[in-house]
């Protein structure tokens, strides 16, 4: 059993099963989720006999840092971690004026197949456990020596395709007995799995939901995102409206601008009609080209024009600051480059 994925209440039950005093659960939880211990050995106020018992009965997840790359442009740091089964995940640390943010992965690989995304090229390997999501944040916080203020679940994987682990993760990272990060400082990005967007709305959390839209009509969206064949664009927008109605949280639409594909005046007009009635925010992302596909970035003037068109219709739109461009900033590029480099070494 993976001890770091247990909530405090679940941990209390386990501690009772071991015949230990209840206060030990709180101590143990604090070591794992506040002091960010890397193993049982560090838990010096627990008796050695208890630490041995824990080690014999519970796996302790602690990610191994494989590489860290620091951007010379903006100080963004990209971490590559190894999981206990040898799989690799990547996470990013970004510094802003108002705090810092960690972008975490939710799965090893992804099965959603978005055409411009590097994370999906080899499909889905497996879901990440709550502890593996938490430990991306813990490992980065330890390594940098700073508290993390914001979390975006926008790394590799589709978080709503790993629903129950995602929810347990959110519960634990916002727990006042742990890092106690505010729900309002958490953003979950989805390609639009409608039933789980509604389920999430019904949880009535205060997290921000970001929808990867990327196309402003059903036909355009379908070209870029295979998941759009399953859920019609109107159904996805309805689910966003539902999320706002249930939670009062403004939804973010992510729109990656691909040169000549979805960045024309007509695309901007269609986007205005699509989201016009919603309390939302549009985040324009110049696509980060990956070598496996021939998509190109929109020209700067088209990006600015697109933004202007939205603003004219009173739709709040920002252009995402591109952070860590020089260090494989786009989803899945680092993990992929590392695995292919290792494979080619083995081939020699
Ligand atoms: N699966 C989730 C979260 C991970 S992707 C989702 O689809 O939202 C996070 C965001 O990065 C998504 O909006 C995704 O479409 C976008 N993205 C992926 N690859 C990209 C690239 N090469 N350039 C620009 N944005 C990209």
Short mmCIF file of C-alpha atoms and ligand atoms in Angstrom, two decimals:
data_model
loop_
_atom_site.label_atom_id
_atom_site.label_comp_id
_atom_site.label_asym_id
_atom_site.label_seq_id
_atom_site.Cartn_x
_atom_site.Cartn_y
_atom_site.Cartn_z
CA UNK A 1 0.00 0.00 0.00
CA UNK A 2 1.17 3.47 -0.99
CA UNK A 3 1.18 5.39 2.28
CA UNK A 4 1.57 8.87 0.79
CA UNK A 5 -1.71 8.53 -1.14
CA UNK A 6 -3.74 8.08 2.07
CA UNK A 7 -5.75 10.96 3.51
CA UNK A 8 -5.28 11.70 7.20
CA UNK A 9 -8.47 9.78 8.06
CA UNK A 10 -7.36 6.78 6.03
CA UNK A 11 -3.94 6.95 7.67
CA UNK A 12 -5.53 6.97 11.13
CA UNK A 13 -7.21 3.66 10.32
CA UNK A 14 -3.92 2.13 9.19
CA UNK A 15 -2.09 3.35 12.28
CA UNK A 16 -4.82 1.79 14.44
CA UNK A 17 -4.42 -1.48 12.53
CA UNK A 18 -0.73 -1.47 13.41
CA UNK A 19 -1.69 -1.12 17.08
CA UNK A 20 -0.14 2.34 17.36
CA UNK A 21 -1.43 5.37 19.28
CA UNK A 22 -3.69 7.70 17.21
CA UNK A 23 -1.38 10.74 17.53
CA UNK A 24 1.22 8.85 15.50
CA UNK A 25 -0.98 9.29 12.41
CA UNK A 26 -0.80 13.06 12.71
CA UNK A 27 2.97 12.96 13.19
CA UNK A 28 3.40 10.70 10.20
CA UNK A 29 1.12 12.84 8.04
CA UNK A 30 3.08 15.92 9.01
CA UNK A 31 6.37 14.29 8.05
CA UNK A 32 5.00 13.33 4.66
CA UNK A 33 2.92 16.35 3.75
CA UNK A 34 4.40 19.34 5.59
CA UNK A 35 8.02 18.49 6.29
CA UNK A 36 8.18 16.69 2.93
CA UNK A 37 10.36 13.84 4.18
CA UNK A 38 11.99 11.68 1.54
CA UNK A 39 11.70 8.49 3.53
CA UNK A 40 10.94 6.96 6.92
CA UNK A 41 14.55 7.47 8.05
CA UNK A 42 14.03 11.21 8.30
CA UNK A 43 11.12 10.85 10.74
CA UNK A 44 13.27 11.21 13.80
CA UNK A 45 10.50 11.64 16.38
CA UNK A 46 9.00 8.24 15.50
CA UNK A 47 10.48 5.23 17.32
CA UNK A 48 12.81 3.13 15.19
CA UNK A 49 10.59 0.09 15.67
CA UNK A 50 7.63 1.96 14.18
CA UNK A 51 9.69 3.20 11.24
CA UNK A 52 10.76 -0.38 10.56
CA UNK A 53 7.17 -1.60 10.76
CA UNK A 54 6.08 1.10 8.32
CA UNK A 55 8.89 0.29 5.90
CA UNK A 56 7.93 -3.38 5.95
CA UNK A 57 4.24 -2.70 5.27
CA UNK A 58 3.94 0.44 3.14
CA UNK A 59 5.63 1.68 0.03
CA UNK A 60 6.98 5.22 0.40
CA UNK A 61 6.75 7.16 -2.86
CA UNK A 62 9.54 9.66 -3.38
CA UNK A 63 10.31 10.77 -6.92
CA UNK A 64 13.88 10.70 -8.13
CA UNK A 65 15.11 13.85 -9.81
CA UNK A 66 16.70 12.84 -13.12
CA UNK A 67 17.43 16.23 -14.64
CA UNK A 68 16.64 19.89 -14.04
CA UNK A 69 16.90 22.42 -16.81
CA UNK A 70 16.82 26.15 -16.07
CA UNK A 71 15.66 28.61 -18.68
CA UNK A 72 18.12 31.41 -19.35
CA UNK A 73 15.23 33.54 -20.54
CA UNK A 74 13.00 33.56 -17.47
CA UNK A 75 14.36 31.22 -14.78
CA UNK A 76 11.66 28.59 -15.42
CA UNK A 77 12.84 25.17 -14.30
CA UNK A 78 11.82 21.96 -15.93
CA UNK A 79 12.20 18.81 -13.85
CA UNK A 80 12.30 15.25 -15.12
CA UNK A 81 11.44 12.68 -12.44
CA UNK A 82 11.71 8.92 -12.35
CA UNK A 83 8.88 6.95 -10.74
CA UNK A 84 9.48 3.76 -8.77
CA UNK A 85 8.65 1.62 -11.84
CA UNK A 86 11.16 3.48 -14.02
CA UNK A 87 8.60 5.60 -15.88
CA UNK A 88 9.42 9.27 -16.37
CA UNK A 89 7.27 12.35 -15.76
CA UNK A 90 7.98 16.02 -16.18
CA UNK A 91 6.95 19.03 -14.12
CA UNK A 92 7.68 22.73 -14.47
CA UNK A 93 8.39 25.45 -11.92
CA UNK A 94 7.55 28.99 -12.98
CA UNK A 95 8.06 32.25 -11.17
CA UNK A 96 5.66 35.15 -11.51
CA UNK A 97 5.41 38.53 -9.83
CA UNK A 98 2.50 37.33 -7.73
CA UNK A 99 4.03 34.03 -6.61
CA UNK A 100 5.17 30.85 -8.21
CA UNK A 101 3.45 27.95 -9.88
CA UNK A 102 4.16 24.31 -10.46
CA UNK A 103 2.75 22.58 -13.52
CA UNK A 104 2.31 18.87 -12.85
CA UNK A 105 1.63 15.80 -14.96
CA UNK A 106 -1.40 13.63 -14.19
CA UNK A 107 -0.58 10.54 -16.28
CA UNK A 108 2.41 8.83 -17.86
CA UNK A 109 1.67 9.59 -21.50
CA UNK A 110 -1.84 10.36 -22.71
CA UNK A 111 -4.47 8.71 -24.88
CA UNK A 112 -6.31 11.80 -26.09
CA UNK A 113 -4.33 12.14 -29.31
CA UNK A 114 -4.33 15.95 -29.76
CA UNK A 115 -2.51 16.53 -33.03
CA UNK A 116 -0.03 19.19 -31.84
CA UNK A 117 0.87 17.63 -28.49
CA UNK A 118 4.06 15.65 -27.80
CA UNK A 119 2.67 13.91 -24.68
CA UNK A 120 0.29 11.74 -26.64
CA UNK A 121 2.63 10.44 -29.35
CA UNK A 122 3.27 7.12 -27.59
CA UNK A 123 -0.20 6.81 -26.04
CA UNK A 124 -1.06 6.26 -22.39
CA UNK A 125 1.24 4.21 -20.19
CA UNK A 126 -0.61 4.56 -16.88
CA UNK A 127 -2.34 6.88 -14.45
CA UNK A 128 -0.38 8.67 -11.75
CA UNK A 129 -1.32 7.97 -8.14
CA UNK A 130 -2.21 10.84 -5.76
CA UNK A 131 1.21 10.48 -4.13
CA UNK A 132 2.99 10.78 -7.48
CA UNK A 133 1.11 13.99 -8.23
CA UNK A 134 1.80 15.37 -4.74
CA UNK A 135 5.44 14.43 -4.83
CA UNK A 136 6.10 16.41 -8.01
CA UNK A 137 5.23 19.48 -5.94
CA UNK A 138 7.05 18.29 -2.82
CA UNK A 139 10.25 17.42 -4.70
CA UNK A 140 10.29 20.79 -6.47
CA UNK A 141 9.54 22.72 -3.29
CA UNK A 142 12.40 20.91 -1.53
CA UNK A 143 14.80 21.39 -4.40
CA UNK A 144 14.10 25.12 -4.78
CA UNK A 145 13.63 25.78 -1.07
CA UNK A 146 10.43 27.76 -1.58
CA UNK A 147 6.77 27.29 -0.87
CA UNK A 148 4.61 26.63 -3.91
CA UNK A 149 1.64 29.00 -4.19
CA UNK A 150 -0.16 27.93 -7.38
CA UNK A 151 -0.68 24.60 -9.10
CA UNK A 152 -1.69 23.95 -12.66
CA UNK A 153 -2.55 20.43 -13.75
CA UNK A 154 -1.46 21.06 -17.33
CA UNK A 155 1.50 18.77 -17.78
CA UNK A 156 1.40 15.41 -19.49
CA UNK A 157 -1.89 13.54 -19.31
CA UNK A 158 -5.60 14.19 -19.16
CA UNK A 159 -6.54 14.84 -15.51
CA UNK A 160 -10.22 14.03 -16.03
CA UNK A 161 -9.20 10.65 -17.44
CA UNK A 162 -7.70 9.94 -13.97
CA UNK A 163 -10.62 11.34 -12.01
CA UNK A 164 -10.55 9.70 -8.58
CA UNK A 165 -6.79 10.06 -8.16
CA UNK A 166 -7.05 13.70 -9.20
CA UNK A 167 -9.74 14.34 -6.61
CA UNK A 168 -7.77 12.65 -3.85
CA UNK A 169 -4.74 14.73 -4.88
CA UNK A 170 -6.75 17.97 -4.68
CA UNK A 171 -8.18 16.98 -1.31
CA UNK A 172 -4.73 16.32 0.09
CA UNK A 173 -2.85 19.32 -1.36
CA UNK A 174 -5.55 21.65 -0.01
CA UNK A 175 -5.75 19.90 3.37
CA UNK A 176 -4.95 22.19 6.28
CA UNK A 177 -2.93 19.33 7.75
CA UNK A 178 -0.73 19.36 4.65
CA UNK A 179 0.55 22.15 2.39
CA UNK A 180 -2.85 23.82 2.68
CA UNK A 181 -2.83 25.34 -0.82
CA UNK A 182 -5.99 27.29 -1.57
CA UNK A 183 -8.42 25.68 -4.03
CA UNK A 184 -8.56 29.02 -5.81
CA UNK A 185 -4.88 28.66 -6.64
CA UNK A 186 -5.40 25.39 -8.49
CA UNK A 187 -6.25 25.07 -12.18
CA UNK A 188 -7.20 21.81 -13.86
CA UNK A 189 -7.00 21.74 -17.64
CA UNK A 190 -9.08 19.30 -19.67
CA UNK A 191 -9.52 18.47 -23.33
CA UNK A 192 -13.25 18.27 -22.57
CA UNK A 193 -14.48 14.99 -21.11
CA UNK A 194 -18.03 16.16 -20.61
CA UNK A 195 -19.37 13.76 -17.98
CA UNK A 196 -16.35 14.33 -15.75
CA UNK A 197 -16.51 18.11 -16.18
CA UNK A 198 -20.05 17.93 -14.83
CA UNK A 199 -19.01 15.59 -12.07
CA UNK A 200 -16.28 18.03 -11.09
CA UNK A 201 -18.81 20.89 -11.12
CA UNK A 202 -21.00 18.89 -8.73
CA UNK A 203 -18.09 18.57 -6.27
CA UNK A 204 -18.47 22.36 -5.88
CA UNK A 205 -14.78 23.00 -5.42
CA UNK A 206 -13.32 26.47 -5.91
CA UNK A 207 -10.70 25.37 -8.41
CA UNK A 208 -10.44 26.88 -11.88
CA UNK A 209 -11.43 24.75 -14.82
CA UNK A 210 -9.56 25.35 -18.06
CA UNK A 211 -10.94 23.90 -21.26
CA UNK A 212 -8.65 23.23 -24.20
CA UNK A 213 -10.76 24.54 -27.03
CA UNK A 214 -8.31 25.17 -29.91
CA UNK A 215 -11.04 25.27 -32.54
CA UNK A 216 -14.08 27.53 -32.69
CA UNK A 217 -16.32 25.23 -34.72
CA UNK A 218 -17.00 21.52 -34.43
CA UNK A 219 -15.22 20.87 -37.75
CA UNK A 220 -12.07 22.79 -36.83
CA UNK A 221 -11.86 21.37 -33.33
CA UNK A 222 -12.25 17.85 -34.61
CA UNK A 223 -9.29 18.35 -36.95
CA UNK A 224 -7.00 19.06 -34.02
CA UNK A 225 -8.52 17.01 -31.21
CA UNK A 226 -9.84 13.47 -31.74
CA UNK A 227 -11.80 13.71 -28.44
CA UNK A 228 -14.04 16.27 -30.19
CA UNK A 229 -15.56 13.42 -32.21
CA UNK A 230 -16.94 12.01 -28.99
CA UNK A 231 -18.23 15.26 -27.50
CA UNK A 232 -19.78 17.88 -29.70
CA UNK A 233 -18.49 21.43 -29.20
CA UNK A 234 -21.90 22.66 -27.99
CA UNK A 235 -22.05 19.92 -25.40
CA UNK A 236 -18.57 20.92 -24.14
CA UNK A 237 -19.52 24.61 -23.92
CA UNK A 238 -22.70 23.63 -22.06
CA UNK A 239 -20.57 21.71 -19.57
CA UNK A 240 -18.47 24.87 -19.04
CA UNK A 241 -21.62 26.88 -18.41
CA UNK A 242 -22.74 24.19 -15.97
CA UNK A 243 -19.37 24.45 -14.20
CA UNK A 244 -19.79 28.20 -13.80
CA UNK A 245 -23.39 27.89 -12.62
CA UNK A 246 -22.47 25.33 -9.98
CA UNK A 247 -19.24 26.86 -8.70
CA UNK A 248 -19.35 30.55 -9.61
CA UNK A 249 -15.85 30.13 -11.02
CA UNK A 250 -15.03 31.77 -14.32
CA UNK A 251 -13.91 29.21 -16.87
CA UNK A 252 -10.69 29.62 -18.86
CA UNK A 253 -10.56 28.64 -22.52
CA UNK A 254 -7.19 27.69 -23.87
CA UNK A 255 -6.76 28.34 -27.53
CA UNK A 256 -3.44 27.36 -29.11
CA UNK A 257 -2.90 29.37 -32.26
CA UNK A 258 -1.63 27.30 -35.16
CA UNK A 259 -0.46 29.26 -38.20
CA UNK A 260 -3.00 29.08 -41.04
CA UNK A 261 -5.13 26.50 -39.21
CA UNK A 262 -7.17 28.31 -36.56
CA UNK A 263 -5.87 31.89 -36.46
CA UNK A 264 -7.90 33.72 -39.13
CA UNK A 265 -10.41 36.53 -38.68
CA UNK A 266 -13.19 34.06 -39.31
CA UNK A 267 -11.88 31.81 -36.52
CA UNK A 268 -11.87 34.77 -34.14
CA UNK A 269 -15.43 35.70 -35.12
CA UNK A 270 -16.62 32.14 -34.60
CA UNK A 271 -14.91 32.02 -31.22
CA UNK A 272 -16.71 35.23 -30.19
CA UNK A 273 -20.08 33.73 -31.11
CA UNK A 274 -19.24 30.49 -29.35
CA UNK A 275 -18.17 31.85 -25.97
CA UNK A 276 -19.70 35.34 -26.08
CA UNK A 277 -22.44 34.69 -23.54
CA UNK A 278 -20.18 33.05 -20.98
CA UNK A 279 -18.33 34.48 -18.03
CA UNK A 280 -14.93 33.36 -19.23
CA UNK A 281 -11.36 34.19 -19.99
CA UNK A 282 -9.57 33.20 -23.19
CA UNK A 283 -5.91 32.31 -22.99
CA UNK A 284 -4.23 32.46 -26.40
CA UNK A 285 -1.18 30.23 -26.69
CA UNK A 286 1.06 30.48 -29.73
CA UNK A 287 1.48 26.78 -30.54
CA UNK A 288 4.84 25.34 -29.58
CA UNK A 289 5.89 23.37 -32.67
CA UNK A 290 6.99 19.78 -32.11
CA UNK A 291 9.27 18.07 -34.57
CA UNK A 292 6.94 15.09 -35.16
CA UNK A 293 4.26 17.34 -36.67
CA UNK A 294 4.36 20.12 -39.21
CA UNK A 295 2.29 22.70 -37.33
CA UNK A 296 3.74 26.19 -37.21
CA UNK A 297 3.27 29.03 -34.80
CA UNK A 298 0.96 31.89 -35.75
CA UNK A 299 2.72 35.05 -36.78
CA UNK A 300 2.83 37.63 -34.01
CA UNK A 301 0.61 40.04 -35.94
CA UNK A 302 -2.08 37.36 -36.29
CA UNK A 303 -1.92 36.59 -32.58
CA UNK A 304 -2.33 40.27 -31.70
CA UNK A 305 -5.12 40.70 -34.23
CA UNK A 306 -6.92 37.66 -32.84
CA UNK A 307 -6.74 39.09 -29.34
CA UNK A 308 -7.98 42.48 -30.54
CA UNK A 309 -11.00 40.90 -32.21
CA UNK A 310 -12.00 39.15 -28.99
CA UNK A 311 -11.52 42.26 -26.90
CA UNK A 312 -13.68 44.29 -29.27
CA UNK A 313 -16.48 41.90 -28.43
CA UNK A 314 -15.71 42.34 -24.72
CA UNK A 315 -14.21 38.90 -24.31
CA UNK A 316 -11.36 38.92 -21.88
CA UNK A 317 -8.31 37.54 -23.72
CA UNK A 318 -4.65 37.29 -22.82
CA UNK A 319 -1.68 35.96 -24.71
CA UNK A 320 0.14 33.40 -22.62
CA UNK A 321 3.63 34.41 -21.68
CA UNK A 322 5.78 31.73 -23.16
CA UNK A 323 7.97 30.46 -20.39
CA UNK A 324 10.89 28.14 -20.78
CA UNK A 325 10.78 28.05 -24.57
CA UNK A 326 14.50 27.29 -24.61
CA UNK A 327 14.06 24.20 -22.42
CA UNK A 328 11.45 22.09 -24.21
CA UNK A 329 8.63 23.95 -22.47
CA UNK A 330 5.78 22.27 -24.35
CA UNK A 331 3.92 19.27 -22.97
CA UNK A 332 5.80 16.03 -23.10
CA UNK A 333 8.80 17.23 -25.06
CA UNK A 334 11.39 16.70 -22.36
CA UNK A 335 10.21 13.26 -21.30
CA UNK A 336 10.04 12.18 -24.91
CA UNK A 337 13.44 13.54 -25.81
CA UNK A 338 14.95 11.81 -22.80
CA UNK A 339 13.36 8.43 -23.58
CA UNK A 340 14.30 8.54 -27.28
CA UNK A 341 17.86 9.57 -26.39
CA UNK A 342 18.14 6.60 -24.02
CA UNK A 343 16.68 4.27 -26.62
CA UNK A 344 19.16 5.35 -29.26
CA UNK A 345 22.05 4.87 -26.86
CA UNK A 346 20.80 1.34 -26.23
CA UNK A 347 20.52 0.70 -29.96
CA UNK A 348 24.23 1.49 -30.38
N1 LIG B 1 -4.99 17.07 -21.19
C1 LIG B 1 -5.21 18.37 -20.64
C2 LIG B 1 -4.04 18.97 -19.91
C3 LIG B 1 -2.66 18.82 -20.50
S1 LIG B 1 -2.24 19.77 -21.90
C4 LIG B 1 -5.76 19.31 -21.71
O1 LIG B 1 -5.89 18.88 -22.85
O2 LIG B 1 -6.09 20.43 -21.40
C5 LIG B 1 -2.17 21.45 -21.37
C6 LIG B 1 -2.43 22.45 -22.48
O3 LIG B 1 -1.32 22.54 -23.40
C7 LIG B 1 -3.63 22.08 -23.34
O4 LIG B 1 -4.40 23.22 -23.62
C8 LIG B 1 -2.98 21.53 -24.59
O5 LIG B 1 -3.86 21.53 -25.66
C9 LIG B 1 -1.80 22.47 -24.73
N2 LIG B 1 -0.72 21.99 -25.60
C10 LIG B 1 -0.24 20.76 -25.76
N3 LIG B 1 0.77 20.73 -26.65
C11 LIG B 1 0.94 22.00 -27.06
C12 LIG B 1 1.82 22.63 -27.98
N4 LIG B 1 2.72 21.92 -28.67
N5 LIG B 1 1.71 23.96 -28.16
C13 LIG B 1 0.79 24.68 -27.47
N6 LIG B 1 -0.06 24.16 -26.59
C14 LIG B 1 0.00 22.82 -26.40
#
